[in-house]
Short mmCIF file of C-alpha atoms in Angstrom, two decimals:
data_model
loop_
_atom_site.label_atom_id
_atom_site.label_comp_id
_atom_site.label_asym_id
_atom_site.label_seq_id
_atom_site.Cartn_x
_atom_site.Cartn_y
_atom_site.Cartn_z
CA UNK A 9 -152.98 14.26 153.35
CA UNK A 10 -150.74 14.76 156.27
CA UNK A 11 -151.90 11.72 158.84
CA UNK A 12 -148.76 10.19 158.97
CA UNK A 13 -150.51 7.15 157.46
CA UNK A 14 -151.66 7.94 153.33
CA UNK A 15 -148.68 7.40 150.88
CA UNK A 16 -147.80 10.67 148.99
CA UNK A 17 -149.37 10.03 145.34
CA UNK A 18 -146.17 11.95 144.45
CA UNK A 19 -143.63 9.50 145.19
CA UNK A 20 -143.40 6.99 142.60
CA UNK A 21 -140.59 4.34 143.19
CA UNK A 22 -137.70 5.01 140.14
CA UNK A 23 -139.46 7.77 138.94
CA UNK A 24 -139.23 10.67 141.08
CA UNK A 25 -136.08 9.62 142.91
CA UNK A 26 -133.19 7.13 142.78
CA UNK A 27 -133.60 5.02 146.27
CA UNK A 28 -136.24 5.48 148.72
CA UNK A 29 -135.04 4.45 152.13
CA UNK A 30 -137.94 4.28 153.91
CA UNK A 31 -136.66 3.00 157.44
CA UNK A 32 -135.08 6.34 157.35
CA UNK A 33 -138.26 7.98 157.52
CA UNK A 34 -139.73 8.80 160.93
CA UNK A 35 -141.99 6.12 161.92
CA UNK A 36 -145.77 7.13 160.45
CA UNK A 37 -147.13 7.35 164.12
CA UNK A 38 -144.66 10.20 165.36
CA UNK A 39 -145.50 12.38 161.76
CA UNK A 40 -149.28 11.76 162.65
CA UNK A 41 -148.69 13.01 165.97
CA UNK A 42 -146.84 16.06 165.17
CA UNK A 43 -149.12 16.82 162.49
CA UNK A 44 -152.41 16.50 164.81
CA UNK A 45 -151.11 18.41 167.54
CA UNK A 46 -150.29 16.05 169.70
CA UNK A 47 -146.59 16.79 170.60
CA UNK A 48 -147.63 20.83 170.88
CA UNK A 49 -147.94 23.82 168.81
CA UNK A 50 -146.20 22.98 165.01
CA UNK A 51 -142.82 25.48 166.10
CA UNK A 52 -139.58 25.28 167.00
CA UNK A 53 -139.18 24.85 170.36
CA UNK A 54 -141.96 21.73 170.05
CA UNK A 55 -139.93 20.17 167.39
CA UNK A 56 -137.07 20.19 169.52
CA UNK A 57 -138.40 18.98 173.09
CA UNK A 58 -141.29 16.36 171.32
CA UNK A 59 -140.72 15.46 168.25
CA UNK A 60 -136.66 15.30 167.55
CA UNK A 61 -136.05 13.28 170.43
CA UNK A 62 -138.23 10.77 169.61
CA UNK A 63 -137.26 10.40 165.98
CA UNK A 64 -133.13 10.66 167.10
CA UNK A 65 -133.71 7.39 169.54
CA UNK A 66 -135.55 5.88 166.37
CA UNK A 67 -132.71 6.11 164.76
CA UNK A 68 -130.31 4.25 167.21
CA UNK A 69 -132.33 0.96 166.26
CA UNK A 70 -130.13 -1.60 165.39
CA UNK A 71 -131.92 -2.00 162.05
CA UNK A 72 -132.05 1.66 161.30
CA UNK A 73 -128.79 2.55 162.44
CA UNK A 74 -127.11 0.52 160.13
CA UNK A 75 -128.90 1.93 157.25
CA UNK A 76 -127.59 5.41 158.77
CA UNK A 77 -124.42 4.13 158.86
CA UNK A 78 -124.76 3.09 155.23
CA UNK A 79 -126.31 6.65 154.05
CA UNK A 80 -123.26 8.00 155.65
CA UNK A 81 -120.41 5.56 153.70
CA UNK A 82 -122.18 6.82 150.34
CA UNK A 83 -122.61 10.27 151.27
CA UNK A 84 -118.38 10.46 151.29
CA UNK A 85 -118.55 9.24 147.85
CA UNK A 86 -121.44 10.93 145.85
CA UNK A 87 -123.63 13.41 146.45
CA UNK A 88 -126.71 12.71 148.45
CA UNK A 89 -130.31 14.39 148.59
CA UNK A 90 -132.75 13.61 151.48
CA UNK A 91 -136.51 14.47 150.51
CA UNK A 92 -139.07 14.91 152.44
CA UNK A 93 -142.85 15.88 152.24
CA UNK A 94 -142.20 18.99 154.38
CA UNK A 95 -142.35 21.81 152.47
CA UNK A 96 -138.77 23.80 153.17
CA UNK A 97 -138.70 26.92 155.03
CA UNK A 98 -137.62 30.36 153.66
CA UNK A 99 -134.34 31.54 155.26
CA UNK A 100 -136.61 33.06 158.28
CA UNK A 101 -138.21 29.78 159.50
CA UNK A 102 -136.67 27.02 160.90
CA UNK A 103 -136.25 23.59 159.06
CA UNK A 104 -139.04 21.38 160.86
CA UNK A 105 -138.62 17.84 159.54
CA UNK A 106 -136.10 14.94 159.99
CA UNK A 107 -133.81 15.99 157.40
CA UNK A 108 -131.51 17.85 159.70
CA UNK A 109 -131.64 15.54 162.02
CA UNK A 110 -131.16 12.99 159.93
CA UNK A 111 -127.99 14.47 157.84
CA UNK A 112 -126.17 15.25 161.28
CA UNK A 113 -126.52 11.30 162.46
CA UNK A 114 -125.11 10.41 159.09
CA UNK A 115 -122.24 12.45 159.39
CA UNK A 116 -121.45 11.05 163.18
CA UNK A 117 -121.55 7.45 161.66
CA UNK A 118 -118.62 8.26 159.83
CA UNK A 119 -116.47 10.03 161.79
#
């Protein structure tokens, strides 16, 4: 169910993946949103003006920062894999979750 609220039955802690970091996730509200309509049509240019902004000052929380600050330090060491729910794009369509988003932040906290 995408509400930005029901846990994916899929996701089962030490199973299906090594850590789950979930203050890295976007908060449930601003998934629910996007999903519903809220923020505009589900393309592109939406993401970009509604959704990314939102999620990008989420992530400059003290709290959260430091945990993307800490995703960064261990992505110099090892390699790292960020999920998400979203199902990925072909190589026509754009990527339209917080992965990118996410991966570029990393990589400023450790320059």
């Amino acid at each position: 169910m995408l509400d930005g609220k029901t846990p994916d039955p899929k996701i089962i802690d030490g199973i299906s993946f090594d850590e789950h970091w979930k203050i890295l996730a976007p908060p449930a509200s601003l998934v629910g949103s996007w999903h519903r309509g809220e923020l505009g049509p589900l393309d592109k240019e939406s993401f970009d003006k509604n959704f990314a902004p939102v999620y990008l000052e989420y992530l400059e929380q003290a709290e959260v920062k430091s945990a993307v600050q800490e995703l960064g330090q261990k992505a110099l060491h090892r390699d790292i894999t960020v999920l998400c729910y979203e199902s990925s794009p072909n190589a026509t369509e754009p990527l339209l979750c917080h992965r990118a988003l996410l991966i570029a932040k990393c990589a400023d906290a450790t320059v």
